[in-house]
Coordinates of C-alpha atoms in Angstrom, one line a residue:
A2 CA 66.9 135.3 74.0
G3 CA 69.3 137.9 74.8
A4 CA 71.1 136.0 77.2
V5 CA 71.5 133.0 75.0
V6 CA 73.1 135.0 72.4
I7 CA 75.4 136.7 74.7
Q8 CA 76.4 133.3 76.2
G9 CA 77.0 131.8 72.7
L10 CA 79.2 134.7 71.5
G11 CA 81.2 134.5 74.8
I12 CA 81.8 130.8 74.3
G13 CA 82.8 131.4 70.7
M14 CA 85.4 134.0 71.7
L15 CA 86.7 131.9 74.4
S16 CA 87.2 129.0 71.9
V17 CA 89.5 131.1 69.7
V18 CA 92.3 131.3 72.6
M19 CA 93.4 127.5 72.6
P20 CA 93.3 127.0 68.5
L21 CA 95.4 130.2 68.1
L22 CA 98.2 129.3 70.8
L23 CA 98.5 126.0 68.8
V24 CA 98.9 127.6 65.4
V25 CA 101.4 130.0 66.8
A26 CA 103.3 127.1 68.5
V27 CA 103.2 125.3 65.1
I28 CA 104.5 128.4 63.2
I29 CA 107.2 129.3 65.7
G30 CA 108.4 125.6 66.0
S31 CA 108.5 124.8 62.6
Y32 CA 110.3 128.0 61.5
N33 CA 113.1 127.2 63.9
L34 CA 113.6 123.9 62.2
L35 CA 114.1 124.8 58.5
G36 CA 112.4 128.2 58.2
S37 CA 109.5 129.1 56.0
Y38 CA 109.8 125.7 54.1
T39 CA 108.8 123.8 57.1
I40 CA 105.9 126.0 57.9
A41 CA 104.6 125.1 54.5
L42 CA 105.0 121.4 55.3
S43 CA 103.0 122.0 58.1
A44 CA 100.4 123.3 56.3
V45 CA 100.6 120.0 53.9
G46 CA 100.5 117.8 57.1
M47 CA 97.3 119.4 58.3
L48 CA 95.7 119.0 54.8
S49 CA 96.7 115.6 55.0
T50 CA 93.8 114.7 57.2
L51 CA 91.5 115.9 54.4
G52 CA 89.8 112.5 54.6
I53 CA 88.6 112.7 58.2
T54 CA 87.9 116.3 58.1
M55 CA 85.5 115.8 55.3
A56 CA 83.9 112.8 57.0
T57 CA 83.5 114.9 60.2
D58 CA 82.2 118.0 58.4
A59 CA 79.4 115.5 56.5
Y60 CA 78.4 114.0 59.7
G61 CA 76.1 116.6 60.8
P62 CA 74.3 117.3 57.7
V63 CA 73.6 113.6 57.2
A64 CA 72.0 113.3 60.8
D65 CA 70.2 116.6 60.4
N66 CA 68.7 115.6 57.1
A67 CA 67.7 112.4 58.7
G68 CA 66.1 114.3 61.3
G69 CA 64.1 116.1 58.8
I70 CA 63.0 113.2 57.0
A71 CA 61.9 111.4 60.1
E72 CA 59.8 114.5 61.0
M73 CA 58.2 114.9 57.5
A74 CA 57.3 111.2 57.4
E75 CA 55.5 111.7 61.0
L76 CA 57.8 108.6 62.3
D77 CA 57.7 107.8 66.1
P78 CA 59.0 110.8 67.9
A79 CA 61.9 108.7 69.5
V80 CA 63.5 108.4 65.9
R81 CA 63.5 112.4 66.0
E82 CA 65.2 112.2 69.6
N83 CA 67.9 109.9 68.2
T84 CA 68.5 111.9 65.1
D85 CA 68.9 115.3 67.1
A86 CA 71.4 113.5 69.4
L87 CA 73.4 112.4 66.4
D88 CA 73.1 116.1 65.0
A89 CA 74.2 117.6 68.3
L90 CA 77.3 115.3 68.0
G91 CA 77.7 116.3 64.3
N92 CA 78.1 120.0 65.3
T93 CA 80.6 119.2 67.6
T94 CA 82.7 117.3 64.9
A95 CA 81.9 120.0 62.2
A96 CA 83.2 122.5 64.4
T97 CA 86.4 120.5 64.8
G98 CA 86.7 120.0 61.0
K99 CA 86.4 123.7 60.5
G100 CA 88.9 124.3 63.0
F101 CA 91.3 122.2 60.9
S102 CA 90.3 124.1 57.9
N103 CA 90.9 127.3 59.3
G104 CA 94.3 126.4 60.9
S105 CA 95.6 124.8 57.6
A106 CA 94.4 128.2 56.0
V107 CA 96.6 130.3 58.1
L108 CA 99.6 128.1 57.8
T109 CA 99.0 128.0 53.9
A110 CA 98.5 131.7 53.6
Y111 CA 101.8 132.1 55.5
A112 CA 103.7 130.1 53.1
L113 CA 102.2 132.0 50.2
L114 CA 103.0 135.2 52.0
A115 CA 106.8 134.1 52.1
A116 CA 106.6 133.3 48.3
L117 CA 104.7 136.5 47.7
V118 CA 107.6 138.5 49.5
A119 CA 110.2 136.5 47.4
D120 CA 108.5 137.0 44.2
S121 CA 108.1 140.8 44.8
G122 CA 111.8 141.4 45.4
L123 CA 111.3 142.6 49.0
A124 CA 113.5 139.8 50.2
P125 CA 116.0 137.8 48.0
A126 CA 114.9 134.4 46.8
P127 CA 116.4 131.2 48.1
R128 CA 118.2 130.7 44.7
Q129 CA 119.7 134.1 44.7
L130 CA 121.3 133.3 47.9
V131 CA 123.3 130.4 46.3
A132 CA 126.4 130.8 44.1
V133 CA 125.7 129.1 40.5
F134 CA 129.6 128.4 40.0
P135 CA 132.5 128.1 42.3
G136 CA 134.1 131.4 42.9
V137 CA 131.5 133.3 41.6
P138 CA 129.4 135.5 44.1
P139 CA 125.5 134.9 44.8
Q140 CA 123.3 137.4 43.0
A141 CA 122.0 138.5 46.4
F142 CA 122.7 138.2 50.1
I143 CA 120.6 137.6 53.2
F144 CA 120.9 141.2 54.4
N145 CA 119.6 142.6 50.9
V146 CA 116.2 143.1 52.4
N147 CA 113.7 145.8 51.6
V148 CA 112.3 146.2 55.1
V149 CA 108.2 146.4 55.5
S150 CA 108.1 149.0 58.2
L151 CA 105.2 148.8 60.6
I152 CA 105.5 152.8 61.1
D153 CA 104.9 153.2 57.5
V154 CA 101.7 154.9 57.1
Y155 CA 100.6 153.1 54.1
V156 CA 101.4 149.8 55.8
V157 CA 99.6 150.5 58.8
A158 CA 96.5 151.7 56.9
S159 CA 96.5 148.5 54.7
L160 CA 96.9 146.4 57.8
F161 CA 93.7 148.0 59.3
I162 CA 91.8 147.5 56.1
G163 CA 92.9 143.8 56.0
I164 CA 91.6 143.4 59.5
M165 CA 88.4 145.0 58.6
L166 CA 87.7 142.9 55.3
P167 CA 86.9 139.5 57.1
Y168 CA 84.1 141.6 59.0
L169 CA 82.8 143.1 55.7
F170 CA 82.9 139.7 54.0
G171 CA 81.1 138.0 56.8
A172 CA 78.5 140.6 57.1
L173 CA 77.7 140.4 53.4
T174 CA 77.4 136.7 53.5
M175 CA 75.0 136.9 56.6
L176 CA 72.9 139.7 55.3
A177 CA 72.6 137.4 51.8
V178 CA 71.1 134.5 54.3
S179 CA 68.8 137.1 55.9
R180 CA 67.4 138.2 52.5
A181 CA 67.0 134.9 51.1
A182 CA 65.1 133.8 54.4
Q183 CA 62.6 136.7 54.1
A184 CA 61.9 135.8 50.5
M185 CA 61.4 132.2 51.5
I186 CA 59.1 133.5 54.2
V187 CA 57.0 135.7 51.9
E188 CA 56.8 132.6 49.4
V189 CA 55.6 130.2 52.1
R190 CA 53.1 132.6 53.3
R191 CA 51.7 133.2 49.9
Q192 CA 51.4 129.4 49.3
F193 CA 49.7 129.0 52.7
R194 CA 47.3 132.0 51.8
E195 CA 46.4 130.7 48.2
I196 CA 46.7 126.8 48.2
D197 CA 43.6 125.7 49.9
G198 CA 44.3 122.9 52.7
L199 CA 48.0 123.3 52.6
K200 CA 48.3 125.1 56.1
A201 CA 45.7 122.6 57.5
G202 CA 47.8 119.8 56.2
K203 CA 45.0 118.3 54.2
P204 CA 45.6 114.9 52.2
G205 CA 46.7 115.2 48.7
V206 CA 47.9 118.9 49.1
V207 CA 51.2 119.5 47.7
P208 CA 53.0 122.7 48.0
E209 CA 55.1 124.4 45.2
H210 CA 58.6 123.1 46.3
I211 CA 60.3 124.4 43.0
K212 CA 59.6 128.1 43.7
C213 CA 61.3 127.8 47.2
I214 CA 64.0 126.0 45.7
N215 CA 64.5 128.6 43.0
I216 CA 64.8 131.1 45.9
S217 CA 67.5 129.6 47.7
T218 CA 69.6 128.4 44.9
R219 CA 69.4 132.0 43.2
A220 CA 70.6 133.5 46.6
A221 CA 73.2 131.1 46.9
I222 CA 74.8 132.0 43.5
M223 CA 74.0 135.8 43.0
E224 CA 74.4 136.8 46.6
M225 CA 78.1 135.9 46.4
V226 CA 79.2 138.1 43.9
L227 CA 79.9 140.9 46.0
P228 CA 81.8 139.1 48.4
G229 CA 83.9 137.5 45.8
L230 CA 84.4 140.8 44.2
I231 CA 86.0 142.4 47.4
A232 CA 88.0 139.1 48.0
I233 CA 89.7 139.5 44.5
M234 CA 89.9 143.3 44.0
S235 CA 91.0 144.2 47.5
P236 CA 94.6 143.0 47.1
L237 CA 94.8 144.4 43.6
I238 CA 93.6 147.8 44.8
I239 CA 96.0 148.0 47.7
G240 CA 99.0 146.7 46.0
F241 CA 98.6 148.7 42.8
G242 CA 97.5 151.8 44.9
F243 CA 100.0 151.7 47.9
G244 CA 102.7 149.2 46.6
Q245 CA 104.0 145.7 47.7
K246 CA 104.8 146.6 51.2
A247 CA 101.2 147.9 51.8
L248 CA 99.9 144.6 50.1
V249 CA 101.9 142.6 52.7
G250 CA 100.3 144.5 55.6
L251 CA 97.0 143.9 54.0
L252 CA 97.1 140.3 53.8
L253 CA 98.9 140.0 57.4
G254 CA 95.9 141.7 58.6
A255 CA 93.3 139.6 56.8
I256 CA 94.9 136.4 57.8
G257 CA 95.0 137.2 61.4
S258 CA 91.4 138.7 61.7
G259 CA 89.9 136.0 59.2
Y260 CA 91.3 133.1 61.1
M261 CA 89.9 134.2 64.8
L262 CA 86.7 135.5 63.1
G263 CA 86.1 132.0 61.6
I264 CA 86.9 130.2 64.5
M265 CA 84.7 132.4 66.9
M266 CA 81.7 132.1 64.4
S267 CA 82.0 128.4 63.7
N268 CA 81.9 127.5 67.5
A269 CA 79.3 129.9 68.7
G270 CA 77.0 128.7 66.0
G271 CA 77.5 125.1 67.0
A272 CA 76.9 126.0 70.7
W273 CA 73.8 127.7 69.9
D274 CA 72.5 124.8 67.9
N275 CA 73.3 122.3 70.7
A276 CA 71.8 124.7 73.3
K277 CA 68.6 124.2 71.3
K278 CA 68.6 120.5 71.2
L279 CA 69.5 119.9 74.8
S280 CA 66.3 122.2 75.4
E281 CA 64.0 119.9 73.2
A282 CA 65.5 116.8 74.5
G283 CA 64.5 117.7 78.1
F284 CA 68.0 118.2 79.5
Y285 CA 67.4 121.4 81.5
M286 CA 64.2 119.7 83.0
K287 CA 66.3 116.6 84.1
E288 CA 69.0 119.0 85.4
R289 CA 67.0 121.6 87.3
G290 CA 64.0 119.4 88.1
L291 CA 61.6 121.9 86.2
P292 CA 58.3 121.0 84.6
K293 CA 58.2 120.6 80.8
E294 CA 56.2 123.9 80.4
M295 CA 59.0 126.0 81.9
A296 CA 62.1 124.2 80.4
G297 CA 61.0 121.6 77.7
K298 CA 60.0 122.0 74.1
G299 CA 57.6 124.9 73.5
S300 CA 58.7 126.7 76.8
E301 CA 60.1 130.0 77.0
W302 CA 63.9 128.5 77.5
H303 CA 63.1 126.5 74.2
K304 CA 62.0 130.0 72.2
A305 CA 65.2 131.6 73.5
T306 CA 67.3 128.7 72.3
V307 CA 65.5 128.8 69.0
A308 CA 66.3 132.4 68.6
G309 CA 70.0 131.6 69.3
D310 CA 70.0 128.9 66.8
T311 CA 68.4 131.2 64.2
V312 CA 71.6 133.4 64.7
G313 CA 74.0 130.6 64.8
D314 CA 73.1 129.0 61.6
P315 CA 74.6 131.7 59.3
F316 CA 77.4 131.9 61.7
K317 CA 78.2 128.2 61.5
D318 CA 77.3 127.3 58.1
T319 CA 78.0 130.5 56.1
S320 CA 80.3 133.0 57.4
G321 CA 82.5 131.0 59.5
P322 CA 83.6 128.5 56.8
S323 CA 84.1 131.2 54.3
M324 CA 86.9 132.8 56.1
N325 CA 89.3 130.3 55.0
I326 CA 88.3 130.7 51.6
L327 CA 88.8 134.6 52.1
I328 CA 92.2 134.2 53.3
K329 CA 93.5 131.7 50.5
L330 CA 91.9 133.8 48.0
M331 CA 93.2 137.0 48.8
T332 CA 96.7 135.8 49.4
V333 CA 96.9 133.8 45.9
F334 CA 95.6 136.8 43.9
G335 CA 98.5 138.8 45.6
L336 CA 101.1 136.4 45.0
V337 CA 100.1 136.1 41.3
T338 CA 99.8 139.9 40.7
V339 CA 102.6 141.1 43.1
P340 CA 105.8 141.1 40.4
L341 CA 103.6 143.7 38.4
M342 CA 103.5 146.1 41.5
N343 CA 106.1 148.5 42.6
P344 CA 107.5 148.3 46.0
D345 CA 106.1 151.8 47.2
L346 CA 103.6 154.5 46.1
E347 CA 104.8 155.2 42.7
D348 CA 101.6 154.0 40.3
G349 CA 98.9 155.1 42.7
W350 CA 96.7 156.0 39.8
I351 CA 96.2 152.3 38.9
G352 CA 94.8 151.5 42.1
L353 CA 92.6 154.5 41.9
I354 CA 91.1 153.1 38.6
L355 CA 90.7 149.7 39.9
L356 CA 88.7 151.1 42.9
G357 CA 86.5 153.3 40.8
C358 CA 85.7 150.1 38.6
T359 CA 84.9 148.1 41.6
L360 CA 82.8 150.6 43.3
L361 CA 80.8 151.1 39.7
F362 CA 80.4 147.5 39.2
G363 CA 79.6 146.6 42.7
G364 CA 77.1 149.6 43.0
L365 CA 75.3 148.6 39.8
F366 CA 75.1 145.0 40.7
W367 CA 73.6 145.7 43.9
L368 CA 70.9 147.9 42.6
W369 CA 70.0 145.3 39.8
N370 CA 70.0 142.4 42.5
S371 CA 67.9 144.6 44.9
S372 CA 65.5 145.2 42.2
I373 CA 65.2 141.4 41.5
N374 CA 64.7 140.6 44.9
A375 CA 62.0 143.1 45.4
K376 CA 60.3 142.0 42.2
V377 CA 60.3 138.4 43.5
R378 CA 58.7 139.6 46.8
E379 CA 56.0 141.4 44.9
E380 CA 55.2 138.6 42.6
A381 CA 54.9 136.3 45.5
K382 CA 52.4 138.8 47.5
N383 CA 50.2 139.5 44.0
V384 CA 50.3 136.6 41.6
P385 CA 47.9 133.8 42.2
T386 CA 49.2 130.5 42.4
T387 CA 48.9 128.0 39.6
Y388 CA 48.4 125.1 41.6
Q389 CA 45.1 123.3 41.1
L390 CA 43.6 121.0 43.8
P391 CA 43.3 117.4 42.9
P392 CA 39.8 115.8 42.5
P393 CA 38.3 114.4 45.7
P394 CA 38.4 110.8 46.3
L395 CA 35.9 108.6 44.8
P396 CA 33.4 106.9 47.0
K397 CA 33.3 103.0 47.0
S398 CA 29.8 102.9 45.3
P399 CA 28.5 105.8 43.1
F400 CA 25.3 105.4 45.2
Y401 CA 27.0 105.6 48.5
E402 CA 28.2 108.8 50.2
A403 CA 30.0 108.3 53.5
G404 CA 28.2 109.2 56.7
P405 CA 24.6 108.7 58.3
V406 CA 22.8 110.2 55.5
V407 CA 19.8 107.8 55.6
D408 CA 19.0 105.8 58.7
A409 CA 18.6 102.2 57.5
R410 CA 15.6 101.7 60.1
Y411 CA 13.7 104.1 58.3
I412 CA 13.8 102.6 54.8
D413 CA 10.7 100.6 53.6
P414 CA 12.0 97.2 52.6
R415 CA 9.2 97.1 49.8
S416 CA 10.7 100.1 48.2
A417 CA 13.4 100.2 45.4
L418 CA 15.9 101.4 47.6
G419 CA 15.1 98.8 50.4
E420 CA 15.2 95.8 47.8
G421 CA 18.6 97.2 46.5
M422 CA 20.0 97.5 49.8
A423 CA 19.0 93.9 50.8
E424 CA 20.5 92.8 47.5
V425 CA 23.7 94.0 48.1
G426 CA 24.0 93.0 51.9
G427 CA 22.4 96.0 53.6
D428 CA 24.3 99.2 54.7
A429 CA 27.6 97.1 55.4
G430 CA 27.5 95.9 51.7
M431 CA 27.3 99.3 50.5
Q432 CA 30.1 100.6 52.7
G433 CA 32.2 97.6 51.4
G434 CA 31.8 98.6 48.0
V435 CA 29.9 95.4 46.8
Y436 CA 27.8 97.0 44.6
K437 CA 29.1 97.1 41.2
D438 CA 26.6 97.1 38.2
I439 CA 24.0 99.6 38.6
F440 CA 21.5 97.3 36.4
S441 CA 22.0 94.3 39.0
V442 CA 19.6 96.1 41.6
P443 CA 16.0 95.0 41.7
G444 CA 13.8 97.3 39.5
M445 CA 16.7 98.4 37.4
D446 CA 17.3 95.2 35.5
G447 CA 17.5 94.7 31.8
A448 CA 13.7 94.8 31.4
Y449 CA 13.6 98.5 32.4
R450 CA 16.9 99.8 30.7
T451 CA 14.7 102.0 28.5
D452 CA 13.0 103.7 31.7
V453 CA 16.5 103.9 33.2
Q454 CA 17.9 106.0 30.3
E455 CA 15.0 108.6 31.1
R456 CA 15.9 108.7 34.8
Y457 CA 19.0 110.3 36.6
V458 CA 22.1 107.8 36.9
P459 CA 25.3 109.3 38.1
Q460 CA 28.1 108.9 35.7
E461 CA 31.6 107.5 36.5
G462 CA 33.2 109.6 39.2
E463 CA 30.3 111.7 40.0
Y464 CA 28.6 111.9 43.4
F465 CA 24.9 111.0 43.7
D466 CA 22.7 114.1 43.6
G467 CA 19.3 113.3 45.4
D468 CA 17.6 116.7 44.4
K469 CA 18.8 116.1 40.7
A470 CA 17.2 112.5 40.8
R471 CA 13.9 113.7 42.3
T472 CA 13.7 116.5 39.8
M473 CA 14.2 114.1 36.8
D474 CA 11.7 111.6 38.5
A475 CA 9.0 114.0 38.8
L476 CA 9.7 115.3 34.9
S477 CA 9.3 111.5 33.8
G478 CA 6.1 110.9 35.6
G479 CA 6.8 109.2 38.7
G480 CA 9.6 107.1 38.0
G481 CA 8.2 104.3 35.4
A482 CA 8.1 100.6 36.0
G483 CA 11.2 100.3 37.9
A484 CA 10.4 102.8 40.5
G485 CA 9.2 100.2 43.0
P486 CA 6.0 100.5 45.4
D487 CA 5.1 103.8 47.3
F488 CA 5.5 104.2 50.8
D489 CA 2.5 103.5 52.7
D490 CA 1.6 105.0 56.1
E491 CA 2.7 102.0 58.0
A492 CA 5.6 102.5 60.4
P493 CA 8.9 101.5 59.4
P494 CA 10.2 98.3 60.7
A495 CA 12.1 98.5 64.1

């Protein structure tokens, strides 16, 4: 499994190179045309492919769900193989769509960053460079720029913090997936342990789906509070604490780091998932001529790819796609609040207060959420299930129990049982459910209804109890008129 993880990480890191070079070429080429405005237009151009991007993103989940439905419905294995092939293609198309999303996020963030610099006053706005009336000088000149120095200690520190934030954001989202998976495992084990017949797959036994859905839904909502808090508060803390220049450094670091990390996670996760599907489809058996037990489904190779896919799912479905959201959210909040900030470190106490409030709220929420998760795990371990097994299916006849209970060859045809079986067509008639009315059997007709009331007659939905019938028959004096003749010592008919 370690080699699979290393291979996937290497492929994900290599996949960053070409998209990054293309984005750099777009930024430089667009800027040489009409400046920052053209870069914003490039972002709009990439976002104009929204329809095809959403279609490619949705292709994989649709195929994956189809495969899950086919497996739960116990369809032919060939159906699952076809859906796996479509899902493998969906992983590739989804990685392409995520690349478009991350690339457009970078271009959009750069355009927003240029607007942020103009609103902050660090550089003159375009309208300030134009004279309002002929002969009246403009409000500012192109050289009236408050330079953001890359050797400023606060800018450099904020740049490093910005590079770190996508890693912190990705770690929190992946750990949230891990906690939700652990809670789900505990709940599934509890249901296997307490619901009789669930693990064995007995017909009619249904698991408690609602509890599993509650665990995943709660985790999807509550576990995003801390990552969202970091994305919103980090530009405010740095901007009010260290100034507008430091905020620019923070956003530059977050944009570059978040873009590359998002591309790497999305592509590495897709590679791990496709490796598992290739192993299940027997690709490595055909390529290397290995037997199924060495390279097919259930082999050690397959188990290694399953471990890689376990790592890849939070990579490609949670942390990777969330990076473009982090980039845009930080840039937008910085753009909205930058006019309230000072260019340099002047009102650092405001940033300190914001940092203290963020740490206090985040710590309290983490303690509360951890206690809730621990309580859910304990309840899943200790609380018995409320699920009740369904009643067993009724037999076709209240006097027939499936299985070779009595050999028909040893039934005296002169007895009540022999006459009754002959009336309904023998053993085949009993199994076919021909017997409907208990008073239609010879010896139990209308003339003996009084006697029948004193004897054991199973009620609707009740299995025939032979011991109970014999006990009641003995108490009633041998069965009365409808009991039929006794067995004699003659041998049973062949």
